[in-house]
PDB file of C-alpha atoms and ligand atoms in Angstrom:
ATOM      1  CA  MET X 144     109.865 -25.413-128.518  1.00  0.00           C
ATOM      2  CA  ASP X 145     106.449 -26.019-130.039  1.00  0.00           C
ATOM      3  CA  GLU X 146     106.341 -26.905-133.679  1.00  0.00           C
ATOM      4  CA  GLY X 147     103.227 -26.659-135.810  1.00  0.00           C
ATOM      5  CA  PRO X 148     102.533 -27.949-139.285  1.00  0.00           C
ATOM      6  CA  GLY X 149     103.258 -24.722-141.178  1.00  0.00           C
ATOM      7  CA  TRP X 150     106.283 -23.318-139.379  1.00  0.00           C
ATOM      8  CA  LYS X 151     109.701 -24.237-138.146  1.00  0.00           C
ATOM      9  CA  ALA X 152     111.413 -23.561-134.868  1.00  0.00           C
ATOM     10  CA  PHE X 153     115.081 -22.798-135.386  1.00  0.00           C
ATOM     11  CA  ASP X 154     118.098 -23.075-133.205  1.00  0.00           C
ATOM     12  CA  PHE X 155     121.634 -22.574-134.398  1.00  0.00           C
ATOM     13  CA  PRO X 156     122.969 -22.580-137.074  1.00  0.00           C
ATOM     14  CA  LEU X 157     121.531 -19.444-138.650  1.00  0.00           C
ATOM     15  CA  PRO X 158     118.973 -19.992-141.435  1.00  0.00           C
ATOM     16  CA  LEU X 159     120.611 -17.801-144.062  1.00  0.00           C
ATOM     17  CA  HIS X 160     117.937 -18.359-146.690  1.00  0.00           C
ATOM     18  CA  LEU X 161     115.688 -15.614-145.303  1.00  0.00           C
ATOM     19  CA  THR X 162     115.475 -13.266-148.292  1.00  0.00           C
ATOM     20  CA  PRO X 163     112.572 -12.871-147.497  1.00  0.00           C
ATOM     21  CA  CYS X 164     111.078 -15.825-145.675  1.00  0.00           C
ATOM     22  CA  THR X 165     108.862 -18.085-147.691  1.00  0.00           C
ATOM     23  CA  SER X 166     107.058 -19.559-144.678  1.00  0.00           C
ATOM     24  CA  MET X 167     106.816 -18.356-141.100  1.00  0.00           C
ATOM     25  CA  GLU X 168     109.761 -19.117-138.870  1.00  0.00           C
ATOM     26  CA  ILE X 169     110.213 -19.044-135.114  1.00  0.00           C
ATOM     27  CA  ILE X 170     113.564 -17.843-133.779  1.00  0.00           C
ATOM     28  CA  THR X 171     114.511 -18.077-130.118  1.00  0.00           C
ATOM     29  CA  SER X 172     118.122 -16.891-130.196  1.00  0.00           C
ATOM     30  CA  VAL X 173     118.993 -13.179-129.913  1.00  0.00           C
ATOM     31  CA  SER X 174     122.074 -13.432-132.125  1.00  0.00           C
ATOM     32  CA  MET X 175     120.288 -15.452-134.787  1.00  0.00           C
ATOM     33  CA  MET X 176     117.419 -12.960-134.860  1.00  0.00           C
ATOM     34  CA  GLN X 177     119.802 -10.029-135.086  1.00  0.00           C
ATOM     35  CA  GLN X 178     121.819 -11.581-137.906  1.00  0.00           C
ATOM     36  CA  CYS X 179     118.640 -12.504-139.743  1.00  0.00           C
ATOM     37  CA  CYS X 180     117.327  -8.922-139.524  1.00  0.00           C
ATOM     38  CA  LEU X 181     120.708  -7.474-140.542  1.00  0.00           C
ATOM     39  CA  LYS X 182     120.602  -9.649-143.628  1.00  0.00           C
ATOM     40  CA  LEU X 183     117.064  -8.497-144.425  1.00  0.00           C
ATOM     41  CA  HIS X 184     118.252  -4.873-144.071  1.00  0.00           C
ATOM     42  CA  ARG X 185     121.126  -5.463-146.457  1.00  0.00           C
ATOM     43  CA  THR X 186     118.698  -6.739-149.066  1.00  0.00           C
ATOM     44  CA  GLY X 187     116.640  -3.542-148.687  1.00  0.00           C
ATOM     45  CA  LYS X 188     113.644  -5.049-146.911  1.00  0.00           C
ATOM     46  CA  LYS X 189     111.442  -2.846-144.720  1.00  0.00           C
ATOM     47  CA  ILE X 190     110.910  -4.586-141.389  1.00  0.00           C
ATOM     48  CA  ALA X 191     107.538  -4.023-139.665  1.00  0.00           C
ATOM     49  CA  PHE X 192     107.541  -5.074-136.023  1.00  0.00           C
ATOM     50  CA  VAL X 193     104.827  -5.905-133.479  1.00  0.00           C
ATOM     51  CA  PRO X 194     106.081  -6.573-129.929  1.00  0.00           C
ATOM     52  CA  THR X 195     103.706  -8.580-127.694  1.00  0.00           C
ATOM     53  CA  MET X 196     103.593 -10.864-124.688  1.00  0.00           C
ATOM     54  CA  GLY X 197     101.605 -13.448-126.648  1.00  0.00           C
ATOM     55  CA  TRP X 198      98.226 -15.089-126.043  1.00  0.00           C
ATOM     56  CA  LEU X 199      97.208 -13.280-129.196  1.00  0.00           C
ATOM     57  CA  HIS X 200      93.753 -11.821-129.756  1.00  0.00           C
ATOM     58  CA  GLU X 201      92.150  -9.558-132.362  1.00  0.00           C
ATOM     59  CA  GLY X 202      93.863  -6.503-130.838  1.00  0.00           C
ATOM     60  CA  HIS X 203      97.275  -7.993-131.575  1.00  0.00           C
ATOM     61  CA  LEU X 204      96.107  -9.216-134.987  1.00  0.00           C
ATOM     62  CA  SER X 205      94.990  -5.678-135.928  1.00  0.00           C
ATOM     63  CA  LEU X 206      98.578  -4.518-135.320  1.00  0.00           C
ATOM     64  CA  LEU X 207      99.947  -7.425-137.360  1.00  0.00           C
ATOM     65  CA  ARG X 208      97.571  -6.747-140.268  1.00  0.00           C
ATOM     66  CA  GLU X 209      98.690  -3.112-140.396  1.00  0.00           C
ATOM     67  CA  GLY X 210     102.311  -4.269-140.186  1.00  0.00           C
ATOM     68  CA  ARG X 211     101.698  -6.649-143.093  1.00  0.00           C
ATOM     69  CA  ARG X 212     100.388  -3.726-145.156  1.00  0.00           C
ATOM     70  CA  ARG X 213     103.285  -1.407-144.281  1.00  0.00           C
ATOM     71  CA  GLY X 214     106.343  -3.647-144.319  1.00  0.00           C
ATOM     72  CA  ASP X 215     108.112  -6.127-146.595  1.00  0.00           C
ATOM     73  CA  VAL X 216     108.862  -8.431-143.679  1.00  0.00           C
ATOM     74  CA  LEU X 217     106.507  -8.760-140.715  1.00  0.00           C
ATOM     75  CA  VAL X 218     108.136  -9.639-137.398  1.00  0.00           C
ATOM     76  CA  LEU X 219     106.216 -10.497-134.222  1.00  0.00           C
ATOM     77  CA  SER X 220     107.898 -10.866-130.855  1.00  0.00           C
ATOM     78  CA  ILE X 221     106.357 -12.961-128.115  1.00  0.00           C
ATOM     79  CA  PHE X 222     108.070 -12.433-124.807  1.00  0.00           C
ATOM     80  CA  VAL X 223     106.527 -12.317-121.349  1.00  0.00           C
ATOM     81  CA  ASN X 224     109.009  -9.782-120.071  1.00  0.00           C
ATOM     82  CA  PRO X 225     109.846 -10.431-116.397  1.00  0.00           C
ATOM     83  CA  THR X 226     111.301  -6.952-115.779  1.00  0.00           C
ATOM     84  CA  GLN X 227     107.937  -5.252-116.305  1.00  0.00           C
ATOM     85  CA  PHE X 228     106.114  -7.374-113.697  1.00  0.00           C
ATOM     86  CA  GLY X 229     106.055  -6.486-110.012  1.00  0.00           C
ATOM     87  CA  ALA X 230     106.814  -9.064-107.330  1.00  0.00           C
ATOM     88  CA  ASN X 231     103.128  -9.727-106.594  1.00  0.00           C
ATOM     89  CA  GLU X 232     101.937  -9.655-110.182  1.00  0.00           C
ATOM     90  CA  ASP X 233     100.919 -12.399-112.620  1.00  0.00           C
ATOM     91  CA  LEU X 234     104.248 -13.230-114.315  1.00  0.00           C
ATOM     92  CA  ALA X 235     104.000 -16.955-113.495  1.00  0.00           C
ATOM     93  CA  SER X 236     100.332 -17.306-114.433  1.00  0.00           C
ATOM     94  CA  TYR X 237     100.377 -15.097-117.551  1.00  0.00           C
ATOM     95  CA  PRO X 238      98.794 -17.198-120.350  1.00  0.00           C
ATOM     96  CA  ARG X 239     101.314 -18.772-122.742  1.00  0.00           C
ATOM     97  CA  ASP X 240     100.759 -20.992-125.796  1.00  0.00           C
ATOM     98  CA  LEU X 241     103.271 -20.617-128.605  1.00  0.00           C
ATOM     99  CA  SER X 242     101.560 -23.146-130.927  1.00  0.00           C
ATOM    100  CA  ARG X 243      98.263 -21.311-130.679  1.00  0.00           C
ATOM    101  CA  ASP X 244      99.949 -17.925-131.210  1.00  0.00           C
ATOM    102  CA  ALA X 245     102.009 -19.198-134.144  1.00  0.00           C
ATOM    103  CA  ALA X 246      98.885 -20.438-135.949  1.00  0.00           C
ATOM    104  CA  LEU X 247      97.158 -17.064-135.443  1.00  0.00           C
ATOM    105  CA  ALA X 248     100.263 -15.116-136.462  1.00  0.00           C
ATOM    106  CA  GLU X 249     100.693 -17.169-139.605  1.00  0.00           C
ATOM    107  CA  SER X 250      97.036 -16.628-140.535  1.00  0.00           C
ATOM    108  CA  VAL X 251      97.697 -12.868-140.885  1.00  0.00           C
ATOM    109  CA  GLY X 252     100.938 -13.221-142.828  1.00  0.00           C
ATOM    110  CA  THR X 253     103.642 -13.006-140.163  1.00  0.00           C
ATOM    111  CA  ASP X 254     107.089 -13.898-141.521  1.00  0.00           C
ATOM    112  CA  LEU X 255     109.110 -14.268-138.350  1.00  0.00           C
ATOM    113  CA  ILE X 256     108.337 -14.816-134.696  1.00  0.00           C
ATOM    114  CA  PHE X 257     110.992 -13.920-132.176  1.00  0.00           C
ATOM    115  CA  ALA X 258     110.253 -15.873-128.993  1.00  0.00           C
ATOM    116  CA  PRO X 259     113.272 -15.827-126.678  1.00  0.00           C
ATOM    117  CA  GLU X 260     113.481 -17.317-123.203  1.00  0.00           C
ATOM    118  CA  ALA X 261     113.984 -14.856-120.330  1.00  0.00           C
ATOM    119  CA  ALA X 262     117.598 -16.021-119.808  1.00  0.00           C
ATOM    120  CA  GLU X 263     118.344 -15.266-123.472  1.00  0.00           C
ATOM    121  CA  MET X 264     117.207 -11.638-123.057  1.00  0.00           C
ATOM    122  CA  TYR X 265     118.601 -11.180-119.540  1.00  0.00           C
ATOM    123  CA  PRO X 266     121.642 -13.433-119.208  1.00  0.00           C
ATOM    124  CA  ARG X 267     123.704 -13.681-116.029  1.00  0.00           C
ATOM    125  CA  GLY X 268     125.370 -10.329-115.323  1.00  0.00           C
ATOM    126  CA  TYR X 269     122.720  -8.277-117.111  1.00  0.00           C
ATOM    127  CA  ALA X 270     122.856  -4.711-115.711  1.00  0.00           C
ATOM    128  CA  SER X 271     121.462  -2.131-118.170  1.00  0.00           C
ATOM    129  CA  TYR X 272     118.077  -0.406-118.076  1.00  0.00           C
ATOM    130  CA  VAL X 273     116.302   2.382-119.973  1.00  0.00           C
ATOM    131  CA  ASP X 274     114.343   4.893-117.922  1.00  0.00           C
ATOM    132  CA  VAL X 275     111.962   7.533-119.285  1.00  0.00           C
ATOM    133  CA  GLU X 276     111.287  10.270-116.741  1.00  0.00           C
ATOM    134  CA  GLY X 277     108.098  12.266-116.200  1.00  0.00           C
ATOM    135  CA  LEU X 278     105.543  10.386-118.280  1.00  0.00           C
ATOM    136  CA  THR X 279     106.173   7.192-116.329  1.00  0.00           C
ATOM    137  CA  GLU X 280     105.542   8.545-112.853  1.00  0.00           C
ATOM    138  CA  SER X 281     101.725   8.750-112.827  1.00  0.00           C
ATOM    139  CA  LEU X 282      98.840   6.384-113.630  1.00  0.00           C
ATOM    140  CA  CYS X 283     100.171   2.839-114.277  1.00  0.00           C
ATOM    141  CA  GLY X 284     103.658   4.042-113.332  1.00  0.00           C
ATOM    142  CA  ALA X 285     102.473   5.031-109.845  1.00  0.00           C
ATOM    143  CA  ALA X 286     100.404   1.866-109.457  1.00  0.00           C
ATOM    144  CA  ARG X 287     103.144  -0.459-110.772  1.00  0.00           C
ATOM    145  CA  PRO X 288     106.579   0.857-109.711  1.00  0.00           C
ATOM    146  CA  GLY X 289     109.298  -0.203-112.152  1.00  0.00           C
ATOM    147  CA  HIS X 290     106.796  -1.352-114.782  1.00  0.00           C
ATOM    148  CA  PHE X 291     107.719   1.201-117.437  1.00  0.00           C
ATOM    149  CA  ARG X 292     111.435   0.775-116.800  1.00  0.00           C
ATOM    150  CA  GLY X 293     110.913  -2.875-117.735  1.00  0.00           C
ATOM    151  CA  VAL X 294     108.842  -1.947-120.789  1.00  0.00           C
ATOM    152  CA  THR X 295     111.281   0.650-122.149  1.00  0.00           C
ATOM    153  CA  THR X 296     114.225  -1.634-121.490  1.00  0.00           C
ATOM    154  CA  VAL X 297     112.736  -4.582-123.336  1.00  0.00           C
ATOM    155  CA  VAL X 298     111.378  -2.493-126.212  1.00  0.00           C
ATOM    156  CA  SER X 299     114.747  -0.821-126.766  1.00  0.00           C
ATOM    157  CA  LYS X 300     116.438  -4.248-126.660  1.00  0.00           C
ATOM    158  CA  LEU X 301     113.877  -5.616-129.132  1.00  0.00           C
ATOM    159  CA  PHE X 302     114.431  -2.617-131.424  1.00  0.00           C
ATOM    160  CA  ALA X 303     118.182  -3.262-131.323  1.00  0.00           C
ATOM    161  CA  ILE X 304     117.666  -6.947-132.139  1.00  0.00           C
ATOM    162  CA  VAL X 305     114.924  -6.663-134.794  1.00  0.00           C
ATOM    163  CA  GLN X 306     116.025  -3.276-136.229  1.00  0.00           C
ATOM    164  CA  PRO X 307     112.565  -2.397-137.544  1.00  0.00           C
ATOM    165  CA  GLN X 308     111.817   0.688-139.635  1.00  0.00           C
ATOM    166  CA  VAL X 309     108.273   0.760-138.237  1.00  0.00           C
ATOM    167  CA  ALA X 310     106.733  -0.643-135.040  1.00  0.00           C
ATOM    168  CA  PHE X 311     103.074  -0.946-134.035  1.00  0.00           C
ATOM    169  CA  PHE X 312     101.544  -0.433-130.601  1.00  0.00           C
ATOM    170  CA  GLY X 313      97.948  -0.361-129.358  1.00  0.00           C
ATOM    171  CA  GLN X 314      96.240   2.672-127.843  1.00  0.00           C
ATOM    172  CA  LYS X 315      94.834   0.154-125.345  1.00  0.00           C
ATOM    173  CA  ASP X 316      98.111   0.780-123.450  1.00  0.00           C
ATOM    174  CA  PHE X 317      97.782   4.546-123.856  1.00  0.00           C
ATOM    175  CA  GLN X 318     100.490   5.553-121.410  1.00  0.00           C
ATOM    176  CA  GLN X 319     102.866   2.890-122.749  1.00  0.00           C
ATOM    177  CA  LEU X 320     102.463   4.289-126.276  1.00  0.00           C
ATOM    178  CA  ALA X 321     103.267   7.816-125.033  1.00  0.00           C
ATOM    179  CA  VAL X 322     106.325   6.519-123.170  1.00  0.00           C
ATOM    180  CA  ILE X 323     107.585   4.563-126.211  1.00  0.00           C
ATOM    181  CA  ARG X 324     107.143   7.622-128.436  1.00  0.00           C
ATOM    182  CA  ARG X 325     109.129   9.725-125.921  1.00  0.00           C
ATOM    183  CA  MET X 326     111.905   7.131-125.675  1.00  0.00           C
ATOM    184  CA  THR X 327     112.165   6.737-129.455  1.00  0.00           C
ATOM    185  CA  LEU X 328     112.401  10.500-129.912  1.00  0.00           C
ATOM    186  CA  ASP X 329     114.818  11.087-127.021  1.00  0.00           C
ATOM    187  CA  LEU X 330     117.183   8.259-127.966  1.00  0.00           C
ATOM    188  CA  ASN X 331     117.022   9.033-131.714  1.00  0.00           C
ATOM    189  CA  LEU X 332     115.941   5.492-132.481  1.00  0.00           C
ATOM    190  CA  PRO X 333     115.373   5.136-136.235  1.00  0.00           C
ATOM    191  CA  VAL X 334     111.927   3.578-135.856  1.00  0.00           C
ATOM    192  CA  GLU X 335     108.540   5.016-136.813  1.00  0.00           C
ATOM    193  CA  ILE X 336     106.056   4.406-133.987  1.00  0.00           C
ATOM    194  CA  VAL X 337     102.483   3.760-135.116  1.00  0.00           C
ATOM    195  CA  GLY X 338      99.622   3.723-132.577  1.00  0.00           C
ATOM    196  CA  LEU X 339      96.411   1.883-133.488  1.00  0.00           C
ATOM    197  CA  PRO X 340      92.901   1.967-131.982  1.00  0.00           C
ATOM    198  CA  ILE X 341      91.609  -0.295-129.219  1.00  0.00           C
ATOM    199  CA  VAL X 342      89.892  -3.441-130.494  1.00  0.00           C
ATOM    200  CA  ARG X 343      86.858  -4.361-128.383  1.00  0.00           C
ATOM    201  CA  GLU X 344      84.587  -7.355-127.990  1.00  0.00           C
ATOM    202  CA  ALA X 345      81.076  -6.859-129.429  1.00  0.00           C
ATOM    203  CA  ASP X 346      79.799  -5.860-125.976  1.00  0.00           C
ATOM    204  CA  GLY X 347      82.504  -3.210-125.476  1.00  0.00           C
ATOM    205  CA  LEU X 348      85.099  -5.018-123.336  1.00  0.00           C
ATOM    206  CA  ALA X 349      88.586  -4.046-124.524  1.00  0.00           C
ATOM    207  CA  MET X 350      90.400  -7.175-125.707  1.00  0.00           C
ATOM    208  CA  SER X 351      93.193  -8.235-123.384  1.00  0.00           C
ATOM    209  CA  SER X 352      95.172 -11.404-122.781  1.00  0.00           C
ATOM    210  CA  ARG X 353      94.195 -10.989-119.118  1.00  0.00           C
ATOM    211  CA  ASN X 354      90.466 -11.323-119.905  1.00  0.00           C
ATOM    212  CA  VAL X 355      91.092 -15.075-119.776  1.00  0.00           C
ATOM    213  CA  TYR X 356      91.349 -14.768-115.967  1.00  0.00           C
ATOM    214  CA  LEU X 357      87.740 -13.499-115.667  1.00  0.00           C
ATOM    215  CA  THR X 358      84.928 -15.778-114.540  1.00  0.00           C
ATOM    216  CA  PRO X 359      81.629 -15.216-116.422  1.00  0.00           C
ATOM    217  CA  ASP X 360      80.391 -13.052-113.549  1.00  0.00           C
ATOM    218  CA  LEU X 361      83.571 -10.914-113.454  1.00  0.00           C
ATOM    219  CA  ARG X 362      83.519 -10.716-117.254  1.00  0.00           C
ATOM    220  CA  ARG X 363      80.019  -9.219-117.031  1.00  0.00           C
ATOM    221  CA  GLN X 364      81.071  -6.778-114.305  1.00  0.00           C
ATOM    222  CA  ALA X 365      84.131  -5.761-116.358  1.00  0.00           C
ATOM    223  CA  LEU X 366      81.813  -4.089-118.875  1.00  0.00           C
ATOM    224  CA  VAL X 367      81.686  -1.215-116.403  1.00  0.00           C
ATOM    225  CA  LEU X 368      85.013   0.051-117.817  1.00  0.00           C
ATOM    226  CA  SER X 369      83.662   0.656-121.315  1.00  0.00           C
ATOM    227  CA  ARG X 370      80.403   1.924-119.796  1.00  0.00           C
ATOM    228  CA  ALA X 371      82.454   4.487-117.852  1.00  0.00           C
ATOM    229  CA  ILE X 372      83.991   5.773-121.104  1.00  0.00           C
ATOM    230  CA  ALA X 373      80.564   5.991-122.744  1.00  0.00           C
ATOM    231  CA  THR X 374      79.165   7.784-119.681  1.00  0.00           C
ATOM    232  CA  ALA X 375      82.026  10.290-119.636  1.00  0.00           C
ATOM    233  CA  ARG X 376      81.464  11.054-123.323  1.00  0.00           C
ATOM    234  CA  GLN X 377      77.764  11.447-122.684  1.00  0.00           C
ATOM    235  CA  LEU X 378      78.356  13.880-119.798  1.00  0.00           C
ATOM    236  CA  VAL X 379      80.790  15.896-121.901  1.00  0.00           C
ATOM    237  CA  GLY X 380      78.257  15.855-124.749  1.00  0.00           C
ATOM    238  CA  GLN X 381      75.699  17.335-122.349  1.00  0.00           C
ATOM    239  CA  GLY X 382      78.092  20.208-121.617  1.00  0.00           C
ATOM    240  CA  GLU X 383      79.831  19.012-118.447  1.00  0.00           C
ATOM    241  CA  THR X 384      83.482  20.050-118.489  1.00  0.00           C
ATOM    242  CA  ALA X 385      84.503  19.787-114.806  1.00  0.00           C
ATOM    243  CA  ALA X 386      86.757  16.726-114.568  1.00  0.00           C
ATOM    244  CA  ALA X 387      86.095  16.334-110.819  1.00  0.00           C
ATOM    245  CA  SER X 388      82.364  16.122-111.362  1.00  0.00           C
ATOM    246  CA  ILE X 389      82.686  13.614-114.232  1.00  0.00           C
ATOM    247  CA  LEU X 390      85.114  11.472-112.217  1.00  0.00           C
ATOM    248  CA  ALA X 391      82.788  11.488-109.183  1.00  0.00           C
ATOM    249  CA  ASP X 392      79.966  10.104-111.356  1.00  0.00           C
ATOM    250  CA  LEU X 393      82.274   7.465-112.852  1.00  0.00           C
ATOM    251  CA  ARG X 394      83.545   6.355-109.435  1.00  0.00           C
ATOM    252  CA  GLN X 395      79.945   5.866-108.368  1.00  0.00           C
ATOM    253  CA  LEU X 396      79.157   3.925-111.537  1.00  0.00           C
ATOM    254  CA  ILE X 397      82.149   1.620-111.086  1.00  0.00           C
ATOM    255  CA  ALA X 398      81.363   1.095-107.385  1.00  0.00           C
ATOM    256  CA  SER X 399      77.969  -0.254-108.427  1.00  0.00           C
ATOM    257  CA  GLU X 400      79.714  -3.477-109.516  1.00  0.00           C
ATOM    258  CA  PRO X 401      80.519  -5.421-106.336  1.00  0.00           C
ATOM    259  CA  ALA X 402      83.802  -6.954-107.527  1.00  0.00           C
ATOM    260  CA  ALA X 403      85.161  -3.735-109.100  1.00  0.00           C
ATOM    261  CA  ARG X 404      87.873  -1.822-107.239  1.00  0.00           C
ATOM    262  CA  ILE X 405      89.359   1.298-108.816  1.00  0.00           C
ATOM    263  CA  ASP X 406      93.154   1.393-108.995  1.00  0.00           C
ATOM    264  CA  TYR X 407      93.090   4.813-110.654  1.00  0.00           C
ATOM    265  CA  ILE X 408      90.736   6.859-112.797  1.00  0.00           C
ATOM    266  CA  GLU X 409      91.868  10.186-114.244  1.00  0.00           C
ATOM    267  CA  ILE X 410      91.177  12.681-116.987  1.00  0.00           C
ATOM    268  CA  CYS X 411      94.464  13.796-118.526  1.00  0.00           C
ATOM    269  CA  HIS X 412      95.902  15.677-121.468  1.00  0.00           C
ATOM    270  CA  GLN X 413      96.480  13.082-124.176  1.00  0.00           C
ATOM    271  CA  PHE X 414     100.098  14.094-124.870  1.00  0.00           C
ATOM    272  CA  THR X 415     101.482  15.258-121.510  1.00  0.00           C
ATOM    273  CA  LEU X 416      99.358  12.834-119.432  1.00  0.00           C
ATOM    274  CA  GLN X 417      99.000  15.633-116.875  1.00  0.00           C
ATOM    275  CA  PRO X 418      95.665  15.601-114.988  1.00  0.00           C
ATOM    276  CA  GLN X 419      93.176  18.198-116.212  1.00  0.00           C
ATOM    277  CA  GLN X 420      90.567  20.114-114.248  1.00  0.00           C
ATOM    278  CA  GLN X 421      88.578  21.051-117.338  1.00  0.00           C
ATOM    279  CA  VAL X 422      87.833  18.753-120.248  1.00  0.00           C
ATOM    280  CA  ASP X 423      89.037  20.041-123.604  1.00  0.00           C
ATOM    281  CA  ALA X 424      89.715  18.718-127.095  1.00  0.00           C
ATOM    282  CA  ASP X 425      92.805  16.831-125.850  1.00  0.00           C
ATOM    283  CA  SER X 426      91.243  15.082-122.854  1.00  0.00           C
ATOM    284  CA  VAL X 427      91.565  11.347-122.377  1.00  0.00           C
ATOM    285  CA  LEU X 428      89.913   9.261-119.668  1.00  0.00           C
ATOM    286  CA  LEU X 429      92.363   6.665-118.302  1.00  0.00           C
ATOM    287  CA  MET X 430      91.575   3.967-115.761  1.00  0.00           C
ATOM    288  CA  ALA X 431      92.764   0.762-114.169  1.00  0.00           C
ATOM    289  CA  VAL X 432      90.175  -1.297-112.310  1.00  0.00           C
ATOM    290  CA  PHE X 433      90.533  -4.579-110.460  1.00  0.00           C
ATOM    291  CA  LEU X 434      87.816  -7.162-111.051  1.00  0.00           C
ATOM    292  CA  GLY X 435      88.594  -9.519-108.215  1.00  0.00           C
ATOM    293  CA  GLU X 436      92.313 -10.226-108.632  1.00  0.00           C
ATOM    294  CA  THR X 437      92.428  -9.192-112.306  1.00  0.00           C
ATOM    295  CA  ARG X 438      93.569  -5.686-113.118  1.00  0.00           C
ATOM    296  CA  LEU X 439      92.143  -4.297-116.361  1.00  0.00           C
ATOM    297  CA  ILE X 440      92.987  -1.007-118.067  1.00  0.00           C
ATOM    298  CA  ASP X 441      90.932   0.991-120.532  1.00  0.00           C
ATOM    299  CA  ASN X 442      90.852   4.507-121.918  1.00  0.00           C
ATOM    300  CA  GLY X 443      89.074   6.738-124.357  1.00  0.00           C
ATOM    301  CA  LEU X 444      89.505  10.192-125.797  1.00  0.00           C
ATOM    302  CA  LEU X 445      86.673  12.473-124.777  1.00  0.00           C
ATOM    303  CA  ARG X 446      87.347  14.917-127.602  1.00  0.00           C
ATOM    304  CA  GLU X 447      84.871  13.433-130.079  1.00  0.00           C
ATOM    305  CA  VAL X 448      82.159  15.115-128.079  1.00  0.00           C
ATOM    306  CA  ALA X 449      84.080  18.014-126.479  1.00  0.00           C
ATOM    307  CA  ASN X 450      83.379  21.521-127.817  1.00  0.00           C
TER     308      ASN X 450
HETATM  309  P1  AMP O 841     100.567  -7.149-124.807  1.00  0.00           P
HETATM  310  O1  AMP O 841     100.724  -8.500-125.416  1.00  0.00           O
HETATM  311  O2  AMP O 841      99.403  -7.038-123.876  1.00  0.00           O
HETATM  312  O3  AMP O 841     101.863  -6.610-124.244  1.00  0.00           O
HETATM  313  O4  AMP O 841     100.192  -6.170-126.002  1.00  0.00           O
HETATM  314  C1  AMP O 841     101.002  -6.075-127.142  1.00  0.00           C
HETATM  315  C2  AMP O 841     100.517  -4.930-127.988  1.00  0.00           C
HETATM  316  O5  AMP O 841      99.161  -5.141-128.350  1.00  0.00           O
HETATM  317  C3  AMP O 841     100.564  -3.594-127.229  1.00  0.00           C
HETATM  318  O6  AMP O 841     101.009  -2.574-128.122  1.00  0.00           O
HETATM  319  C4  AMP O 841      99.126  -3.379-126.843  1.00  0.00           C
HETATM  320  O7  AMP O 841      98.764  -2.024-126.687  1.00  0.00           O
HETATM  321  C5  AMP O 841      98.396  -4.002-128.034  1.00  0.00           C
HETATM  322  N1  AMP O 841      97.042  -4.372-127.646  1.00  0.00           N
HETATM  323  C6  AMP O 841      96.671  -5.123-126.580  1.00  0.00           C
HETATM  324  N2  AMP O 841      95.333  -5.198-126.503  1.00  0.00           N
HETATM  325  C7  AMP O 841      94.840  -4.460-127.546  1.00  0.00           C
HETATM  326  C8  AMP O 841      93.531  -4.130-128.004  1.00  0.00           C
HETATM  327  N3  AMP O 841      92.451  -4.568-127.383  1.00  0.00           N
HETATM  328  N4  AMP O 841      93.417  -3.360-129.093  1.00  0.00           N
HETATM  329  C9  AMP O 841      94.524  -2.894-129.734  1.00  0.00           C
HETATM  330  N5  AMP O 841      95.783  -3.165-129.353  1.00  0.00           N
HETATM  331  C10 AMP O 841      95.944  -3.944-128.270  1.00  0.00           C
END
């Protein structure tokens, strides 16, 4: 466990002085985290929660800042969740640096980091999964079978451990946010789900932990994702409403970058995620594009310019 100057990494026994925490603490044990959060509940504290896989950037920090504003205690989880990665995906190479993340988290007022090992979350004999039907079958769900089952399982486990009143998710993972909202509603989980806007680099690239994989040349080519959103909005602004025609133009645009390979690109209804033939006030452009080996996702509502 990494330890930095301003925080402590705990193992058993339980630090019972958390009422609330005076300095940021890192907890790795499920039972310690759960007891800690139960104690905070009993003292009437509102727990704001931001689940992440770490390698924090401004996108994550925007969620944490909003959590700081809305809760008495701000909890961040850092867990590279193996059940949401496919066999040929980047689980082993996913960037990890707890010291770096802890320093960033502390700089925005995080009280507690929950950073369990995989064996702590999925011990021997683990056999239970949460599945949301319908919303998970298209887009990233079609491209990454089992991905959302892993996401909904870990998020429901994290909710049970952290017991937050409010949890923050980015619209960067648009489909994930819709799936989490559905799960929370369907399972009557007592958590308010807040979705926050995509944070972008100055040149338009959506911030992502996976951007670290990009060479300078791929990083430049990756700007085609945000350019595709801008182009779609421009076409809609000029009166184009046929999704097929807009998507044909965007496919051509993306193909102009030699390393870009479209995984999917669709125009869907923002709530149902069903594909649309005609753009309307609820249309969202969703895409996943490989730049070399790196798969990036991006999205944007087209409604700002739709009539
Ligand atoms: P991750 O660590 O990639 O699992 O992301 C954790 C949370 O941060 C998710 O709710 C993401 O949607 C959110 N997030 C990731 N990138 C961004 C971004 N560029 N802007 C806003 N939120 C983001």
